[in-house]
CSV table of C-alpha atoms in Angstrom, one decimal:
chain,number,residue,atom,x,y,z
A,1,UNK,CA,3.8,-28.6,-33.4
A,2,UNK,CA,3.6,-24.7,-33.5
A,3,UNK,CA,5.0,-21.6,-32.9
A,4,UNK,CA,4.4,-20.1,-29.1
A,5,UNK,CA,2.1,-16.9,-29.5
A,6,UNK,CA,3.8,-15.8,-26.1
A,7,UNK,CA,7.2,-16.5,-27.5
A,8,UNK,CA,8.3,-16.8,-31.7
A,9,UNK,CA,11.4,-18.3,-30.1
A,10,UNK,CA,9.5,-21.3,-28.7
A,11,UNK,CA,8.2,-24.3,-30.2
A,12,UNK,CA,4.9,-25.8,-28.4
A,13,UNK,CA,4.6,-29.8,-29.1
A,14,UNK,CA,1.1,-31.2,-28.3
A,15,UNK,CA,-0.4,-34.4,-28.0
A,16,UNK,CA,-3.7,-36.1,-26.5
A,17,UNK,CA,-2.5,-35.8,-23.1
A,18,UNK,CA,0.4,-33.1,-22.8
A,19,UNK,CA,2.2,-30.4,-24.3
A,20,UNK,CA,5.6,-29.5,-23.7
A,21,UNK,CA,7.0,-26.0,-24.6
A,22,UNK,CA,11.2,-25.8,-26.1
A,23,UNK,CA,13.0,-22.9,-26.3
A,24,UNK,CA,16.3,-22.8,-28.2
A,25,UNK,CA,18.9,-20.3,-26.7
A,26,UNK,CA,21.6,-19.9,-28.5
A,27,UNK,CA,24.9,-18.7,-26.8
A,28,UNK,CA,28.5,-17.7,-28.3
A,29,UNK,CA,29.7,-21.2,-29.0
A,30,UNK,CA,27.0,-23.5,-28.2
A,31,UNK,CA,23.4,-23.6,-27.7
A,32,UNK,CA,20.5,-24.8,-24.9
A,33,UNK,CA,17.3,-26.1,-24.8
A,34,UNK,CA,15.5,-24.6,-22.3
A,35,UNK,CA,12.1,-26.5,-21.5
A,36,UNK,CA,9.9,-23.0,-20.0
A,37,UNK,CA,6.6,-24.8,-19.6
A,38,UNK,CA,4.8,-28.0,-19.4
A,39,UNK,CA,1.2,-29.6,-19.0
A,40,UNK,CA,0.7,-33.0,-18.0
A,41,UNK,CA,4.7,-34.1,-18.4
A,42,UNK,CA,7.6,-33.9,-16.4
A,43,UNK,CA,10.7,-32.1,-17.3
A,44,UNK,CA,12.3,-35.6,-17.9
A,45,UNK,CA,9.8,-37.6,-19.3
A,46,UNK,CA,9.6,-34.3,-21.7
A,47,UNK,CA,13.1,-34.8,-23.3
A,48,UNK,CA,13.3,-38.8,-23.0
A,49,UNK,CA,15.0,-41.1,-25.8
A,50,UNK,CA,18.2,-39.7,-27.4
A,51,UNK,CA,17.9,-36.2,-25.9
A,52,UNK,CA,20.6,-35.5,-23.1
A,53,UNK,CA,19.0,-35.8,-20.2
A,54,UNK,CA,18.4,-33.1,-18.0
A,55,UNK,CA,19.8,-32.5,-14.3
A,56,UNK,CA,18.6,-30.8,-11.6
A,57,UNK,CA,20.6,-27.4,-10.3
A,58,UNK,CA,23.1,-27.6,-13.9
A,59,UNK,CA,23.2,-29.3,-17.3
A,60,UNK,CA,24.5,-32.0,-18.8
A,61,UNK,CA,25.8,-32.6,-22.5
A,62,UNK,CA,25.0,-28.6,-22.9
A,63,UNK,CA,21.1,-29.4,-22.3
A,64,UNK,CA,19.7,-27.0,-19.2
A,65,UNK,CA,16.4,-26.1,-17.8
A,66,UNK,CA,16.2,-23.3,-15.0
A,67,UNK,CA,15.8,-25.3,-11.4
A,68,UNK,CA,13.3,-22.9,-10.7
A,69,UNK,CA,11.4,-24.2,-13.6
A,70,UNK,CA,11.8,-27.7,-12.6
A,71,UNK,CA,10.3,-26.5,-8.8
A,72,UNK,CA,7.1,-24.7,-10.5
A,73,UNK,CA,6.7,-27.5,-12.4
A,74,UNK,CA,5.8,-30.2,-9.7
A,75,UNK,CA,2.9,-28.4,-8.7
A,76,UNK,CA,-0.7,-29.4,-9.4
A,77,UNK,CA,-1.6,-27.9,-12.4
A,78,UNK,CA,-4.9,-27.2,-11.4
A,79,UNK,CA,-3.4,-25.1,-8.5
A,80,UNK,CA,-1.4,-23.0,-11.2
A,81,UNK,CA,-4.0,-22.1,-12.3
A,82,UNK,CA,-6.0,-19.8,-9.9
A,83,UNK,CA,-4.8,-16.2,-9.5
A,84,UNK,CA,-3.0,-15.0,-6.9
A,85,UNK,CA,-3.3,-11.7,-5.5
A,86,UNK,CA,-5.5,-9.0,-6.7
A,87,UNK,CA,-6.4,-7.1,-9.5
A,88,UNK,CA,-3.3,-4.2,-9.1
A,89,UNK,CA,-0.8,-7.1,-8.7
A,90,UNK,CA,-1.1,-11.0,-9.3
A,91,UNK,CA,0.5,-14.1,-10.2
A,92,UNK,CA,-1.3,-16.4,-12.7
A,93,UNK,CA,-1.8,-17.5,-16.1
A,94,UNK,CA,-3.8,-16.2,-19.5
A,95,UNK,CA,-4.6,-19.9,-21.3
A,96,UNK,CA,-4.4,-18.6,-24.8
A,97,UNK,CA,-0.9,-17.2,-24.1
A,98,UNK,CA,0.3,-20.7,-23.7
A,99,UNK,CA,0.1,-23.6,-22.1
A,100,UNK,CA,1.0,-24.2,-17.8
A,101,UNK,CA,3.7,-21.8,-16.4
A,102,UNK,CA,2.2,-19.1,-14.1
A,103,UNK,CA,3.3,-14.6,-15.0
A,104,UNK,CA,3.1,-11.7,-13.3
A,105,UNK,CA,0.2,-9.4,-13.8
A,106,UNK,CA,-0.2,-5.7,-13.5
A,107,UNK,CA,-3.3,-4.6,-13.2
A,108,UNK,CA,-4.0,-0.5,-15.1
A,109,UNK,CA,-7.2,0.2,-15.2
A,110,UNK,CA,-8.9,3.6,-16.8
A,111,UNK,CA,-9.9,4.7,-13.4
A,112,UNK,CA,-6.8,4.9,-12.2
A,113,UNK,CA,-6.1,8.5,-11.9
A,114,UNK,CA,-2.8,9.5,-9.4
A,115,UNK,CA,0.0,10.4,-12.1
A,116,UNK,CA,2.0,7.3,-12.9
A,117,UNK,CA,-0.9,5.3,-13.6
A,118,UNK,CA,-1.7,8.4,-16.4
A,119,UNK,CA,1.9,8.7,-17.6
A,120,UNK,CA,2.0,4.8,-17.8
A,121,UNK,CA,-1.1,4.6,-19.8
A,122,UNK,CA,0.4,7.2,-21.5
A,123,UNK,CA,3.4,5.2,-22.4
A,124,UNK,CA,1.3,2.4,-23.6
A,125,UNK,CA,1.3,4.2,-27.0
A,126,UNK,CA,5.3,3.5,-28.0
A,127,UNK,CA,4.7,-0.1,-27.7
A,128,UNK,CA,4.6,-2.4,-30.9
A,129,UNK,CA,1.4,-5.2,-31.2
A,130,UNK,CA,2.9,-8.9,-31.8
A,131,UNK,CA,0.1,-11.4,-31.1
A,132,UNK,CA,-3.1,-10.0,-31.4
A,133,UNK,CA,-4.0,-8.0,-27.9
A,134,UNK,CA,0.0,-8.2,-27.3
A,135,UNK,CA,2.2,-5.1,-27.5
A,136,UNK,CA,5.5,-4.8,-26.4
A,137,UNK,CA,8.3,-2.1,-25.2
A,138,UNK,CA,11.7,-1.5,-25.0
A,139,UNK,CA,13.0,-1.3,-21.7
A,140,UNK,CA,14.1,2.2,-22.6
A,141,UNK,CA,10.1,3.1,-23.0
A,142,UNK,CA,8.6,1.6,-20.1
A,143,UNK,CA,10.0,-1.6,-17.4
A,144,UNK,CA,9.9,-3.3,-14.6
A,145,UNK,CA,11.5,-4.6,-11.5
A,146,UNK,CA,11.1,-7.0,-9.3
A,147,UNK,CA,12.5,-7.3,-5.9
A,148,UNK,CA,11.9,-10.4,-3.1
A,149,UNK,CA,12.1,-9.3,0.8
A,150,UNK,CA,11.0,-12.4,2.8
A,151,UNK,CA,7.5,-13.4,2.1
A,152,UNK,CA,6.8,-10.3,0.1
A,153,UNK,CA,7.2,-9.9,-4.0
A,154,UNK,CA,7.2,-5.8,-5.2
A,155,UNK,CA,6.9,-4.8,-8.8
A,156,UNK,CA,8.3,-1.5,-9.4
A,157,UNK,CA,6.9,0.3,-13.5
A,158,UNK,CA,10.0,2.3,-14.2
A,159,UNK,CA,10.3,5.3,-17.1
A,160,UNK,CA,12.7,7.7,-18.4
A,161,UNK,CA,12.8,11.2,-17.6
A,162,UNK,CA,14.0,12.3,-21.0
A,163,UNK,CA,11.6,9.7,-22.4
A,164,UNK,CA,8.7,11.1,-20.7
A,165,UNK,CA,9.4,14.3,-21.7
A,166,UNK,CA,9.5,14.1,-24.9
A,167,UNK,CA,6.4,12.1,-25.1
A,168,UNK,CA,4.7,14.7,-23.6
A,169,UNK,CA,6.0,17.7,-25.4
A,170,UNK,CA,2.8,18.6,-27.2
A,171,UNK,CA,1.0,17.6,-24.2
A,172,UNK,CA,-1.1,20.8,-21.9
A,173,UNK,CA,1.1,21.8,-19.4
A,174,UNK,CA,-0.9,19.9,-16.8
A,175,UNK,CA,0.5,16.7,-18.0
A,176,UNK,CA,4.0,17.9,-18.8
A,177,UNK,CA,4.7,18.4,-14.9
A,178,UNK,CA,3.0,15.5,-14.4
A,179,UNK,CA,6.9,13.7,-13.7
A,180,UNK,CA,8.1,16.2,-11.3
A,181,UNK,CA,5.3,14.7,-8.9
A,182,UNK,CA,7.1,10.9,-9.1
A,183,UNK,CA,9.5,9.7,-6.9
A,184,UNK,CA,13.1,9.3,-8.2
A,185,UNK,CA,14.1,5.6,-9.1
A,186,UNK,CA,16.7,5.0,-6.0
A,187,UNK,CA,19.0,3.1,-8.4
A,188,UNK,CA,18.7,5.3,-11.5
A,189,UNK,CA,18.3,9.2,-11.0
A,190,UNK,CA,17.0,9.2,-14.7
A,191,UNK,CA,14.4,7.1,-14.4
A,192,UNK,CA,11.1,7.8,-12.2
A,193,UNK,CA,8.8,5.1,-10.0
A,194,UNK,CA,5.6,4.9,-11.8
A,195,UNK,CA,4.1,2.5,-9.6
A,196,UNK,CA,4.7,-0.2,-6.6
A,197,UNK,CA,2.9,-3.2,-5.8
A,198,UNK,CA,3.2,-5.9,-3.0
A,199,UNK,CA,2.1,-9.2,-3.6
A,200,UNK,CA,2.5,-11.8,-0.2
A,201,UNK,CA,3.9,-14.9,-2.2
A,202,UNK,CA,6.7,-17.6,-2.2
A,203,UNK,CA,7.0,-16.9,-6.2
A,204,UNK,CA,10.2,-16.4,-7.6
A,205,UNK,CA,10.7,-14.5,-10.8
A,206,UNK,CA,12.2,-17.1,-13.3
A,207,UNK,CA,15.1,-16.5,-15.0
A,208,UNK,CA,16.0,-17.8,-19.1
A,209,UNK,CA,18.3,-16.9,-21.1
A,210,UNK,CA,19.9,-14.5,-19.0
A,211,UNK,CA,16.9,-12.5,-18.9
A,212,UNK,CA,14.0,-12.5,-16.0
A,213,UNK,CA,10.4,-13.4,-16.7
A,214,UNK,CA,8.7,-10.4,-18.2
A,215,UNK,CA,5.8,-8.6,-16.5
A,216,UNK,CA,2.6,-8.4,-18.2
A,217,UNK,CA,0.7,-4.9,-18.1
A,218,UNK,CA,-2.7,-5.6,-18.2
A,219,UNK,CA,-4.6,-2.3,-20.0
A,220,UNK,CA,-8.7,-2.2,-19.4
A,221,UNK,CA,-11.2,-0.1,-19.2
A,222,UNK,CA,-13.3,-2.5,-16.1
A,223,UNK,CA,-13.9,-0.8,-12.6
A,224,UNK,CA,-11.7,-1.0,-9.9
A,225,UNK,CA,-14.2,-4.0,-8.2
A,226,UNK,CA,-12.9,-6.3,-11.5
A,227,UNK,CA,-10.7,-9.0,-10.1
A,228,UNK,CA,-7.9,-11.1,-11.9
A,229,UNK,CA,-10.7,-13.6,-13.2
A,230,UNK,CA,-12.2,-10.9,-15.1
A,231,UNK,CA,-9.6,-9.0,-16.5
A,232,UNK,CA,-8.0,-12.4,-17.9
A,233,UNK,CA,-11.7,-13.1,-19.3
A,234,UNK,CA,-11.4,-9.4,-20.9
A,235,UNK,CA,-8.5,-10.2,-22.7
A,236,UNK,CA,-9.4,-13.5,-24.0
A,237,UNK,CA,-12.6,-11.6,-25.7
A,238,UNK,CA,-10.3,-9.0,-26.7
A,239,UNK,CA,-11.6,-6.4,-24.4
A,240,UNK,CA,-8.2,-5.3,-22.6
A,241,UNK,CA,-4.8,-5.6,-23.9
A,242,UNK,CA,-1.3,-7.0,-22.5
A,243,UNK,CA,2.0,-5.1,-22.8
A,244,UNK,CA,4.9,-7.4,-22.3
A,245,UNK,CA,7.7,-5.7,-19.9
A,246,UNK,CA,11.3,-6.0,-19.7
A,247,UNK,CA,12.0,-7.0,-15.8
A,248,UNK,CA,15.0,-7.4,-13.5
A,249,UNK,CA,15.5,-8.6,-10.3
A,250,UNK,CA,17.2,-7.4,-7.1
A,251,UNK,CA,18.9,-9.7,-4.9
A,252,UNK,CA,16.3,-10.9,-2.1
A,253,UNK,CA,16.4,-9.3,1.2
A,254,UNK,CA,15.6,-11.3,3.4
């Protein structure tokens, strides 16, 4: 057994043949143990013997697992695996991260040059390193959103007005009015759209704990022709770095 790198919250149990991930949530007056991830075991088969067994679409004896989760789950693992989408936006998995389970990706590369890629690079800084490679920001710094409309998955990278300028305050005035050239955030007049990407996908965000699947901002310095496979290869050889997003999600449109 040992600690998640991807989550300090999650315990990782291995064995010759599978690993199973569990995550304690604890609530006001209870608590739940959530099963996020698992290679080479079912949900069920996971938590067999005298654990409460789980049910599909609730709990039972105050044991849950998200019935998203359980749907992700049945796929071939092998399948998981393989990216999907492209190196701005795509769903997949980093292996040293964790076991199974399949993230979002953003791809920001040092080429990119229009001005929210700059100011998000830019934002990179106010994050705080966890695992090695692994930094992470409060929602208030730097976030996401995702948002379903039929076939289609977008990720929005959200920031502060007031946050951005006071980041850049001892930046040259070319920077400074670098915000003023962003689109307003439609659902928060403080905030400004960094970027947009559109990914054609049946994945669903998955929710825990309240909370929705973070989004992981991948930060190299490869050309724009570097796809998924590389950067994930860049940040196993520590050559690119991951900051961890706070997301939401809108309801679906469709």
């Amino acid at each position: 057994m040992e600690v998640s790198r991807r989550d300090r919250h999650v315990l990782v149990f291995s064995g010759d043949r599978a690993t199973v991930e569990v995550k304690v949530v604890n609530h006001a007056t209870y608590a739940t143990l959530e099963v996020p991830r698992t290679h080479g075991a079912s949900v069920l088969s996971s938590l067999a013997g005298p654990v409460p067994r789980i049910v599909a679409g609730g709990t039972e004896n105050g044991l849950s697992v998200p019935c998203a989760w359980i749907a992700g789950m049945t796929k071939d693992d092998d399948i998981q695996q393989i990216p999907e989408g492209s190196a701005e936006l795509w769903i997949g998995a980093v292996p040293s991260l964790g076991p199974g389970g399949r993230d979002v990706f953003l791809g920001l590369g040092s080429h990119a040059d229009e001005p929210g890629a700059r100011l998000a690079r830019f934002l990179l800084d106010r994050g705080h390193e966890g695992e090695e490679g692994v930094f992470y920001l409060l929602p208030e710094d730097l976030a996401a959103r995702y948002e379903r409309t039929g076939d289609r998955l977008a990720v929005t990278l959200l920031a502060r007005r007031d946050v951005l300028a006071h980041s850049l305050r001892a930046c040259p005035e070319e920077e400074r009015v670098l915000p003023g050239a962003l689109p307003s955030d439609p659902l928060d007049a403080d905030r400004v759209v960094l970027l947009r990407r559109e990914l054609t996908t049946g994945f669903v965000p998955v929710e825990q704990g309240g909370e929705f699947q973070p989004v992981l901002l991948v930060d190299h310095t490869a050309g724009p022709e570097a796809g998924p496979e590389e950067l994930t290869a860049l940040f196993e050889e520590g050559e690119a770095g991951i900051a961890v997003l706070n997301a939401e999600l809108l309801p679906d449109r469709a």
